[in-house]
C-alpha cells in the first residue's frame, strides 16, 4: 500500500477544481461498485490502484488553498473507501492503515464531519474484530467530533455503531437507548443535504445494523422485524450483500426462538440472496455464526443439509 508520505513526489501532477470534481465522480462510481455490486477483492484493488496512481500523487504538489483543501478531502474519501473495501475483503491490517491515513487526510482538509465518518469505520472494525470497548470509544469520539455541526447521517451511523459495541458488551439497556437515538436522528436525514459518502447510511443499512444489535442482546422478535425491513429495502435497491447479511439475522432470530424450520428456510434464502455477490468477510462471519447455532440440531436431516450448503458456499473460501 502506498502511504501519503510515500506517494511518488517526482511524478508531475497538477490539479484544479475540475480535477477534484472528476475524482469525486470516480468516488461515486467506486462506492456504487461496493454498496450495490458487493465490492470484492477485484473492486478493492481497482480502487487502491486509482488512489495510488491518480489521487495521492496530487497531494505532493503545490496548489492554491481552496484546491489543496478540496484535494485532501477527496483523497480522504477515496482512502476511506479503499480501507472499508479491504475490511470487507478480510484484509484487516491493510484496512486499518487506510482508515488511519484517511483520518489524517480528513484532518488536513479541516473536514470534521468526514473525520467522524472515518472514526465510525474504525469503530465498526474494532467491534467486529472482537474489541467492542475500543469500538465504543471510537464511536463516541466520532460523536464528540460532530459537536456544533448539523450532520444527521454521520451521527446516525455513529449511534448505530455505538449500539453495536454496547450490544456485544452485553449492555442491553444502553443498547436500546442508543438505538432509539439512532432512529430519532435517522428521521432528520435529508439525503439532498448530505455528502456522497453518506448516501448509503440509509434504511437497508441502519435497520440491518440495528437488527444485529438486537440479536446480540437477545431480542429475537425485534431483531427479526428490523432484519426483515432491511432485507426488503435492500431488495428494492438490488443490494445483494446487505440483503444477505440481514437475512442471516432473520435465520438466527429463528434459532433464538427454537424455530428450526424457520431458521433453515431463512438460511437457504440468505445463501440464495448472496449468489453472484463477491464473498464478504462480514458475510462469512455471519454464516459462521449461523452454522454454530445450528450445531445442536445436527440430528435433523434438513439442518445438516443447510450446514453442508453453508460449507460449500459461504465458508469454502476460508479454506482456499
mmCIF file of C-alpha atoms in Angstrom:
data_model
loop_
_atom_site.group_PDB
_atom_site.id
_atom_site.type_symbol
_atom_site.label_atom_id
_atom_site.label_comp_id
_atom_site.label_asym_id
_atom_site.label_seq_id
_atom_site.Cartn_x
_atom_site.Cartn_y
_atom_site.Cartn_z
ATOM 1 C CA UNK A 1 0.000 0.000 0.000
ATOM 2 C CA UNK A 2 1.290 3.485 -0.834
ATOM 3 C CA UNK A 3 1.099 5.870 2.094
ATOM 4 C CA UNK A 4 0.689 9.607 1.949
ATOM 5 C CA UNK A 5 4.357 10.059 2.807
ATOM 6 C CA UNK A 6 5.493 7.565 0.177
ATOM 7 C CA UNK A 7 3.433 8.902 -2.730
ATOM 8 C CA UNK A 8 5.516 9.489 -5.865
ATOM 9 C CA UNK A 9 6.541 13.124 -5.442
ATOM 10 C CA UNK A 10 8.551 13.037 -8.657
ATOM 11 C CA UNK A 11 5.548 12.349 -10.868
ATOM 12 C CA UNK A 12 4.278 15.575 -12.454
ATOM 13 C CA UNK A 13 0.728 16.153 -11.341
ATOM 14 C CA UNK A 14 -1.317 19.333 -11.054
ATOM 15 C CA UNK A 15 -4.965 19.799 -10.302
ATOM 16 C CA UNK A 16 -7.726 22.363 -10.384
ATOM 17 C CA UNK A 17 -11.302 22.175 -9.140
ATOM 18 C CA UNK A 18 -12.331 20.333 -12.302
ATOM 19 C CA UNK A 19 -9.834 17.599 -11.436
ATOM 20 C CA UNK A 20 -11.222 17.476 -7.912
ATOM 21 C CA UNK A 21 -14.734 17.048 -9.281
ATOM 22 C CA UNK A 22 -13.514 14.231 -11.536
ATOM 23 C CA UNK A 23 -12.028 12.424 -8.533
ATOM 24 C CA UNK A 24 -15.267 12.886 -6.609
ATOM 25 C CA UNK A 25 -17.229 11.456 -9.547
ATOM 26 C CA UNK A 26 -14.962 8.413 -9.543
ATOM 27 C CA UNK A 27 -15.624 8.024 -5.829
ATOM 28 C CA UNK A 28 -19.350 7.822 -6.606
ATOM 29 C CA UNK A 29 -18.674 5.103 -9.183
ATOM 30 C CA UNK A 30 -16.487 3.137 -6.771
ATOM 31 C CA UNK A 31 -18.986 3.459 -3.934
ATOM 32 C CA UNK A 32 -21.699 2.036 -6.187
ATOM 33 C CA UNK A 33 -19.354 -0.854 -7.013
ATOM 34 C CA UNK A 34 -19.023 -1.555 -3.324
ATOM 35 C CA UNK A 35 -22.530 -0.981 -1.981
ATOM 36 C CA UNK A 36 -24.679 -2.100 -4.910
ATOM 37 C CA UNK A 37 -22.460 -4.704 -6.571
ATOM 38 C CA UNK A 38 -21.000 -6.045 -3.331
ATOM 39 C CA UNK A 39 -17.397 -4.940 -3.674
ATOM 40 C CA UNK A 40 -14.969 -7.849 -3.578
ATOM 41 C CA UNK A 41 -11.202 -8.045 -3.858
ATOM 42 C CA UNK A 42 -11.023 -7.125 -7.556
ATOM 43 C CA UNK A 43 -13.024 -3.956 -6.948
ATOM 44 C CA UNK A 44 -10.865 -3.198 -3.906
ATOM 45 C CA UNK A 45 -7.700 -3.461 -5.969
ATOM 46 C CA UNK A 46 -9.186 -1.165 -8.613
ATOM 47 C CA UNK A 47 -9.913 1.494 -6.001
ATOM 48 C CA UNK A 48 -6.466 1.114 -4.444
ATOM 49 C CA UNK A 49 -4.766 1.444 -7.825
ATOM 50 C CA UNK A 50 -6.735 4.579 -8.699
ATOM 51 C CA UNK A 51 -5.925 6.066 -5.303
ATOM 52 C CA UNK A 52 -2.215 5.301 -5.617
ATOM 53 C CA UNK A 53 -1.763 6.367 -9.222
ATOM 54 C CA UNK A 54 -4.204 9.246 -9.638
ATOM 55 C CA UNK A 55 -5.039 10.771 -6.250
ATOM 56 C CA UNK A 56 -2.195 10.588 -3.736
ATOM 57 C CA UNK A 57 0.461 11.989 -6.108
ATOM 58 C CA UNK A 58 -1.559 15.184 -6.413
ATOM 59 C CA UNK A 59 -1.097 15.862 -2.708
ATOM 60 C CA UNK A 60 2.638 16.279 -3.170
ATOM 61 C CA UNK A 61 2.217 19.287 -5.468
ATOM 62 C CA UNK A 62 1.585 22.928 -4.623
ATOM 63 C CA UNK A 63 -1.944 24.199 -5.262
ATOM 64 C CA UNK A 64 -3.977 27.250 -4.308
ATOM 65 C CA UNK A 65 -5.510 26.796 -0.851
ATOM 66 C CA UNK A 66 -9.104 26.042 -1.997
ATOM 67 C CA UNK A 67 -7.793 23.364 -4.386
ATOM 68 C CA UNK A 68 -5.415 21.956 -1.781
ATOM 69 C CA UNK A 69 -8.170 21.621 0.804
ATOM 70 C CA UNK A 70 -10.561 20.028 -1.706
ATOM 71 C CA UNK A 71 -7.856 17.576 -2.809
ATOM 72 C CA UNK A 72 -7.213 16.421 0.754
ATOM 73 C CA UNK A 73 -10.948 15.991 1.219
ATOM 74 C CA UNK A 74 -11.497 13.817 -1.872
ATOM 75 C CA UNK A 75 -8.314 11.885 -1.059
ATOM 76 C CA UNK A 76 -9.708 11.179 2.409
ATOM 77 C CA UNK A 77 -12.968 9.937 0.880
ATOM 78 C CA UNK A 78 -11.164 7.640 -1.563
ATOM 79 C CA UNK A 79 -8.793 6.346 1.114
ATOM 80 C CA UNK A 80 -11.678 5.610 3.452
ATOM 81 C CA UNK A 81 -13.428 3.621 0.736
ATOM 82 C CA UNK A 82 -10.247 1.659 -0.009
ATOM 83 C CA UNK A 83 -9.969 0.848 3.694
ATOM 84 C CA UNK A 84 -13.603 -0.163 4.032
ATOM 85 C CA UNK A 85 -13.368 -2.429 0.998
ATOM 86 C CA UNK A 86 -10.200 -4.002 2.391
ATOM 87 C CA UNK A 87 -12.028 -4.638 5.660
ATOM 88 C CA UNK A 88 -14.957 -6.238 3.850
ATOM 89 C CA UNK A 89 -12.491 -8.432 1.946
ATOM 90 C CA UNK A 90 -10.889 -9.591 5.199
ATOM 91 C CA UNK A 91 -7.670 -7.602 4.721
ATOM 92 C CA UNK A 92 -7.825 -6.155 8.211
ATOM 93 C CA UNK A 93 -4.290 -4.840 8.590
ATOM 94 C CA UNK A 94 -4.445 -3.038 5.243
ATOM 95 C CA UNK A 95 -7.887 -1.719 6.123
ATOM 96 C CA UNK A 96 -6.719 -0.175 9.370
ATOM 97 C CA UNK A 97 -3.751 1.531 7.690
ATOM 98 C CA UNK A 98 -6.014 3.034 5.035
ATOM 99 C CA UNK A 99 -8.549 4.208 7.621
ATOM 100 C CA UNK A 100 -5.905 5.846 9.796
ATOM 101 C CA UNK A 101 -4.469 7.527 6.717
ATOM 102 C CA UNK A 102 -7.954 8.712 5.778
ATOM 103 C CA UNK A 103 -8.326 10.240 9.232
ATOM 104 C CA UNK A 104 -5.096 12.188 8.696
ATOM 105 C CA UNK A 105 -6.309 13.421 5.325
ATOM 106 C CA UNK A 106 -9.693 14.485 6.678
ATOM 107 C CA UNK A 107 -7.921 16.406 9.419
ATOM 108 C CA UNK A 108 -5.652 18.076 6.840
ATOM 109 C CA UNK A 109 -8.776 19.051 4.881
ATOM 110 C CA UNK A 110 -10.349 20.506 8.012
ATOM 111 C CA UNK A 111 -13.458 18.358 7.486
ATOM 112 C CA UNK A 112 -14.733 17.288 10.914
ATOM 113 C CA UNK A 113 -17.774 15.511 9.512
ATOM 114 C CA UNK A 114 -15.618 13.322 7.300
ATOM 115 C CA UNK A 115 -13.241 12.681 10.186
ATOM 116 C CA UNK A 116 -16.170 11.477 12.300
ATOM 117 C CA UNK A 117 -17.201 9.187 9.439
ATOM 118 C CA UNK A 118 -13.727 7.641 9.421
ATOM 119 C CA UNK A 119 -13.934 7.107 13.181
ATOM 120 C CA UNK A 120 -17.218 5.271 12.544
ATOM 121 C CA UNK A 121 -15.400 2.925 10.181
ATOM 122 C CA UNK A 122 -12.654 2.314 12.730
ATOM 123 C CA UNK A 123 -15.317 1.688 15.385
ATOM 124 C CA UNK A 124 -17.075 -0.852 13.184
ATOM 125 C CA UNK A 125 -13.825 -2.658 12.502
ATOM 126 C CA UNK A 126 -12.812 -2.727 16.168
ATOM 127 C CA UNK A 127 -16.148 -4.162 17.303
ATOM 128 C CA UNK A 128 -16.315 -6.774 14.566
ATOM 129 C CA UNK A 129 -12.742 -7.890 15.296
ATOM 130 C CA UNK A 130 -13.622 -8.535 18.922
ATOM 131 C CA UNK A 131 -12.704 -5.230 20.558
ATOM 132 C CA UNK A 132 -16.074 -3.659 21.454
ATOM 133 C CA UNK A 133 -14.558 -1.438 24.180
ATOM 134 C CA UNK A 134 -12.400 0.209 21.528
ATOM 135 C CA UNK A 135 -15.360 0.294 19.139
ATOM 136 C CA UNK A 136 -17.410 2.111 21.751
ATOM 137 C CA UNK A 137 -14.626 4.622 22.429
ATOM 138 C CA UNK A 138 -14.171 5.384 18.740
ATOM 139 C CA UNK A 139 -17.908 5.818 18.098
ATOM 140 C CA UNK A 140 -18.201 8.242 20.989
ATOM 141 C CA UNK A 141 -15.104 10.115 19.832
ATOM 142 C CA UNK A 142 -16.771 10.486 16.453
ATOM 143 C CA UNK A 143 -19.918 11.899 18.042
ATOM 144 C CA UNK A 144 -17.800 14.324 20.040
ATOM 145 C CA UNK A 145 -16.179 15.476 16.804
ATOM 146 C CA UNK A 146 -19.576 16.367 15.363
ATOM 147 C CA UNK A 147 -20.490 18.815 18.126
ATOM 148 C CA UNK A 148 -21.786 22.037 16.660
ATOM 149 C CA UNK A 149 -22.335 20.502 13.210
ATOM 150 C CA UNK A 150 -25.568 19.504 11.517
ATOM 151 C CA UNK A 151 -24.677 16.018 10.289
ATOM 152 C CA UNK A 152 -27.637 13.658 10.846
ATOM 153 C CA UNK A 153 -26.374 10.876 8.565
ATOM 154 C CA UNK A 154 -22.915 10.712 10.143
ATOM 155 C CA UNK A 155 -24.454 10.989 13.611
ATOM 156 C CA UNK A 156 -26.951 8.210 12.867
ATOM 157 C CA UNK A 157 -24.109 5.942 11.769
ATOM 158 C CA UNK A 158 -22.146 6.664 14.941
ATOM 159 C CA UNK A 159 -25.173 5.928 17.141
ATOM 160 C CA UNK A 160 -25.755 2.684 15.234
ATOM 161 C CA UNK A 161 -22.141 1.616 15.728
ATOM 162 C CA UNK A 162 -22.174 2.669 19.365
ATOM 163 C CA UNK A 163 -25.190 0.399 19.814
ATOM 164 C CA UNK A 164 -23.326 -2.429 18.068
ATOM 165 C CA UNK A 165 -20.441 -2.116 20.517
ATOM 166 C CA UNK A 166 -22.759 -1.862 23.523
ATOM 167 C CA UNK A 167 -24.692 -4.947 22.417
ATOM 168 C CA UNK A 168 -21.526 -7.030 22.136
ATOM 169 C CA UNK A 169 -20.578 -5.831 25.630
ATOM 170 C CA UNK A 170 -23.964 -7.102 26.857
ATOM 171 C CA UNK A 171 -25.224 -3.671 27.922
ATOM 172 C CA UNK A 172 -28.833 -4.191 26.888
ATOM 173 C CA UNK A 173 -30.391 -1.079 28.426
ATOM 174 C CA UNK A 174 -27.731 1.213 26.955
ATOM 175 C CA UNK A 175 -28.067 -0.545 23.597
ATOM 176 C CA UNK A 176 -31.819 0.059 23.473
ATOM 177 C CA UNK A 177 -31.405 3.726 24.418
ATOM 178 C CA UNK A 178 -28.740 4.240 21.754
ATOM 179 C CA UNK A 179 -30.882 2.547 19.102
ATOM 180 C CA UNK A 180 -33.669 4.986 19.975
ATOM 181 C CA UNK A 181 -31.231 7.872 19.469
ATOM 182 C CA UNK A 182 -30.147 6.416 16.127
ATOM 183 C CA UNK A 183 -33.736 6.197 14.905
ATOM 184 C CA UNK A 184 -34.541 9.717 16.084
ATOM 185 C CA UNK A 185 -31.502 11.087 14.246
ATOM 186 C CA UNK A 186 -32.180 8.987 11.155
ATOM 187 C CA UNK A 187 -35.568 10.662 10.790
ATOM 188 C CA UNK A 188 -33.797 14.017 10.370
ATOM 189 C CA UNK A 189 -31.720 12.956 7.358
ATOM 190 C CA UNK A 190 -32.356 14.783 4.096
ATOM 191 C CA UNK A 191 -30.202 12.999 1.517
ATOM 192 C CA UNK A 192 -30.096 16.120 -0.677
ATOM 193 C CA UNK A 193 -28.107 17.862 2.051
ATOM 194 C CA UNK A 194 -25.676 15.005 2.683
ATOM 195 C CA UNK A 195 -22.272 14.317 1.087
ATOM 196 C CA UNK A 196 -21.873 11.497 -1.423
ATOM 197 C CA UNK A 197 -20.199 9.220 1.102
ATOM 198 C CA UNK A 198 -23.296 9.404 3.342
ATOM 199 C CA UNK A 199 -25.627 8.238 0.567
ATOM 200 C CA UNK A 200 -25.838 4.691 1.868
ATOM 201 C CA UNK A 201 -26.406 5.498 5.524
ATOM 202 C CA UNK A 202 -29.965 4.584 4.713
ATOM 203 C CA UNK A 203 -32.806 2.247 5.585
ATOM 204 C CA UNK A 204 -31.212 -1.063 4.495
ATOM 205 C CA UNK A 205 -28.002 -0.278 6.371
ATOM 206 C CA UNK A 206 -29.444 1.302 9.505
ATOM 207 C CA UNK A 207 -32.202 -1.252 10.098
ATOM 208 C CA UNK A 208 -29.784 -4.081 9.309
ATOM 209 C CA UNK A 209 -27.233 -2.929 11.866
ATOM 210 C CA UNK A 210 -29.937 -2.310 14.462
ATOM 211 C CA UNK A 211 -31.081 -5.887 13.859
ATOM 212 C CA UNK A 212 -27.555 -7.107 14.620
ATOM 213 C CA UNK A 213 -27.573 -5.266 17.944
ATOM 214 C CA UNK A 214 -30.998 -6.607 18.888
ATOM 215 C CA UNK A 215 -29.827 -10.120 18.036
ATOM 216 C CA UNK A 216 -26.809 -9.702 20.301
ATOM 217 C CA UNK A 217 -28.830 -8.512 23.301
ATOM 218 C CA UNK A 218 -31.204 -11.454 22.912
ATOM 219 C CA UNK A 219 -34.303 -9.784 21.478
ATOM 220 C CA UNK A 220 -35.090 -12.099 18.553
ATOM 221 C CA UNK A 221 -38.581 -10.750 17.899
ATOM 222 C CA UNK A 222 -37.380 -7.208 17.312
ATOM 223 C CA UNK A 223 -34.209 -8.420 15.582
ATOM 224 C CA UNK A 224 -36.386 -10.339 13.140
ATOM 225 C CA UNK A 225 -38.604 -7.299 12.498
ATOM 226 C CA UNK A 226 -35.723 -4.946 11.753
ATOM 227 C CA UNK A 227 -33.842 -7.540 9.731
ATOM 228 C CA UNK A 228 -36.875 -8.190 7.527
ATOM 229 C CA UNK A 229 -37.231 -4.444 6.981
ATOM 230 C CA UNK A 230 -33.590 -4.286 5.939
ATOM 231 C CA UNK A 231 -33.892 -7.265 3.595
ATOM 232 C CA UNK A 232 -36.915 -5.773 1.846
ATOM 233 C CA UNK A 233 -35.316 -2.326 1.498
ATOM 234 C CA UNK A 234 -32.111 -3.909 0.179
ATOM 235 C CA UNK A 235 -34.090 -5.952 -2.344
ATOM 236 C CA UNK A 236 -35.619 -2.777 -3.766
ATOM 237 C CA UNK A 237 -32.111 -1.388 -4.305
ATOM 238 C CA UNK A 238 -30.745 -4.707 -5.595
ATOM 239 C CA UNK A 239 -28.171 -4.785 -2.805
ATOM 240 C CA UNK A 240 -27.318 -8.460 -2.508
ATOM 241 C CA UNK A 241 -24.613 -8.179 0.143
ATOM 242 C CA UNK A 242 -26.715 -6.122 2.557
ATOM 243 C CA UNK A 243 -29.742 -8.310 1.902
ATOM 244 C CA UNK A 244 -27.777 -11.482 2.596
ATOM 245 C CA UNK A 245 -26.250 -10.034 5.779
ATOM 246 C CA UNK A 246 -29.651 -9.073 7.143
ATOM 247 C CA UNK A 247 -31.239 -12.340 6.053
ATOM 248 C CA UNK A 248 -28.723 -14.223 8.214
ATOM 249 C CA UNK A 249 -30.075 -12.232 11.169
ATOM 250 C CA UNK A 250 -33.557 -13.438 10.247
ATOM 251 C CA UNK A 251 -32.260 -17.011 10.334
ATOM 252 C CA UNK A 252 -30.501 -16.504 13.661
ATOM 253 C CA UNK A 253 -33.607 -14.931 15.177
ATOM 254 C CA UNK A 254 -35.469 -18.156 14.396
ATOM 255 C CA UNK A 255 -32.780 -20.231 16.154
ATOM 256 C CA UNK A 256 -33.088 -17.940 19.181
ATOM 257 C CA UNK A 257 -36.793 -18.779 19.263
ATOM 258 C CA UNK A 258 -36.151 -22.506 18.741
ATOM 259 C CA UNK A 259 -37.906 -22.403 15.370
ATOM 260 C CA UNK A 260 -35.709 -24.788 13.387
ATOM 261 C CA UNK A 261 -37.900 -24.888 10.296
ATOM 262 C CA UNK A 262 -37.927 -21.096 10.066
ATOM 263 C CA UNK A 263 -34.152 -20.936 10.555
ATOM 264 C CA UNK A 264 -33.499 -23.465 7.808
ATOM 265 C CA UNK A 265 -35.739 -21.700 5.312
ATOM 266 C CA UNK A 266 -34.251 -18.307 6.150
ATOM 267 C CA UNK A 267 -30.719 -19.679 5.965
ATOM 268 C CA UNK A 268 -31.233 -21.059 2.462
ATOM 269 C CA UNK A 269 -32.736 -17.725 1.433
ATOM 270 C CA UNK A 270 -29.636 -15.891 2.695
ATOM 271 C CA UNK A 271 -27.417 -18.087 0.537
ATOM 272 C CA UNK A 272 -29.709 -17.522 -2.453
ATOM 273 C CA UNK A 273 -29.530 -13.744 -1.990
ATOM 274 C CA UNK A 274 -25.730 -13.858 -1.768
ATOM 275 C CA UNK A 275 -25.384 -15.841 -5.005
ATOM 276 C CA UNK A 276 -23.389 -13.839 -7.526
ATOM 277 C CA UNK A 277 -22.145 -11.327 -4.937
ATOM 278 C CA UNK A 278 -18.396 -11.294 -4.176
ATOM 279 C CA UNK A 279 -17.664 -13.052 -0.901
ATOM 280 C CA UNK A 280 -17.632 -10.605 2.013
ATOM 281 C CA UNK A 281 -15.706 -11.276 5.219
ATOM 282 C CA UNK A 282 -18.719 -9.941 7.116
ATOM 283 C CA UNK A 283 -20.998 -12.419 5.331
ATOM 284 C CA UNK A 284 -18.604 -15.258 6.121
ATOM 285 C CA UNK A 285 -18.624 -14.235 9.794
ATOM 286 C CA UNK A 286 -22.428 -14.093 9.813
ATOM 287 C CA UNK A 287 -22.721 -17.503 8.209
ATOM 288 C CA UNK A 288 -20.151 -18.977 10.597
ATOM 289 C CA UNK A 289 -22.312 -17.734 13.469
ATOM 290 C CA UNK A 290 -25.434 -19.280 11.937
ATOM 291 C CA UNK A 291 -23.603 -22.568 11.428
ATOM 292 C CA UNK A 292 -22.630 -22.679 15.108
ATOM 293 C CA UNK A 293 -26.215 -22.011 16.150
ATOM 294 C CA UNK A 294 -27.370 -24.953 14.033
ATOM 295 C CA UNK A 295 -24.941 -27.352 15.730
ATOM 296 C CA UNK A 296 -27.481 -28.559 18.344
ATOM 297 C CA UNK A 297 -29.822 -29.631 15.529
ATOM 298 C CA UNK A 298 -27.488 -31.920 13.606
ATOM 299 C CA UNK A 299 -29.795 -34.831 14.251
ATOM 300 C CA UNK A 300 -32.153 -33.161 11.762
ATOM 301 C CA UNK A 301 -31.600 -34.003 8.092
ATOM 302 C CA UNK A 302 -32.649 -30.582 6.839
ATOM 303 C CA UNK A 303 -30.375 -28.808 9.324
ATOM 304 C CA UNK A 304 -27.442 -30.937 8.141
ATOM 305 C CA UNK A 305 -28.271 -30.075 4.538
ATOM 306 C CA UNK A 306 -28.177 -26.356 5.313
ATOM 307 C CA UNK A 307 -24.866 -26.678 7.163
ATOM 308 C CA UNK A 308 -23.450 -28.580 4.199
ATOM 309 C CA UNK A 309 -24.599 -25.816 1.847
ATOM 310 C CA UNK A 310 -23.035 -23.167 4.092
ATOM 311 C CA UNK A 311 -19.763 -25.110 3.993
ATOM 312 C CA UNK A 312 -19.853 -25.391 0.199
ATOM 313 C CA UNK A 313 -20.650 -21.732 -0.437
ATOM 314 C CA UNK A 314 -20.012 -19.158 2.269
ATOM 315 C CA UNK A 315 -17.239 -20.958 4.131
ATOM 316 C CA UNK A 316 -15.445 -22.722 1.287
ATOM 317 C CA UNK A 317 -13.318 -19.634 0.542
ATOM 318 C CA UNK A 318 -11.883 -19.529 4.075
ATOM 319 C CA UNK A 319 -10.015 -22.765 3.407
ATOM 320 C CA UNK A 320 -8.749 -21.703 -0.007
#
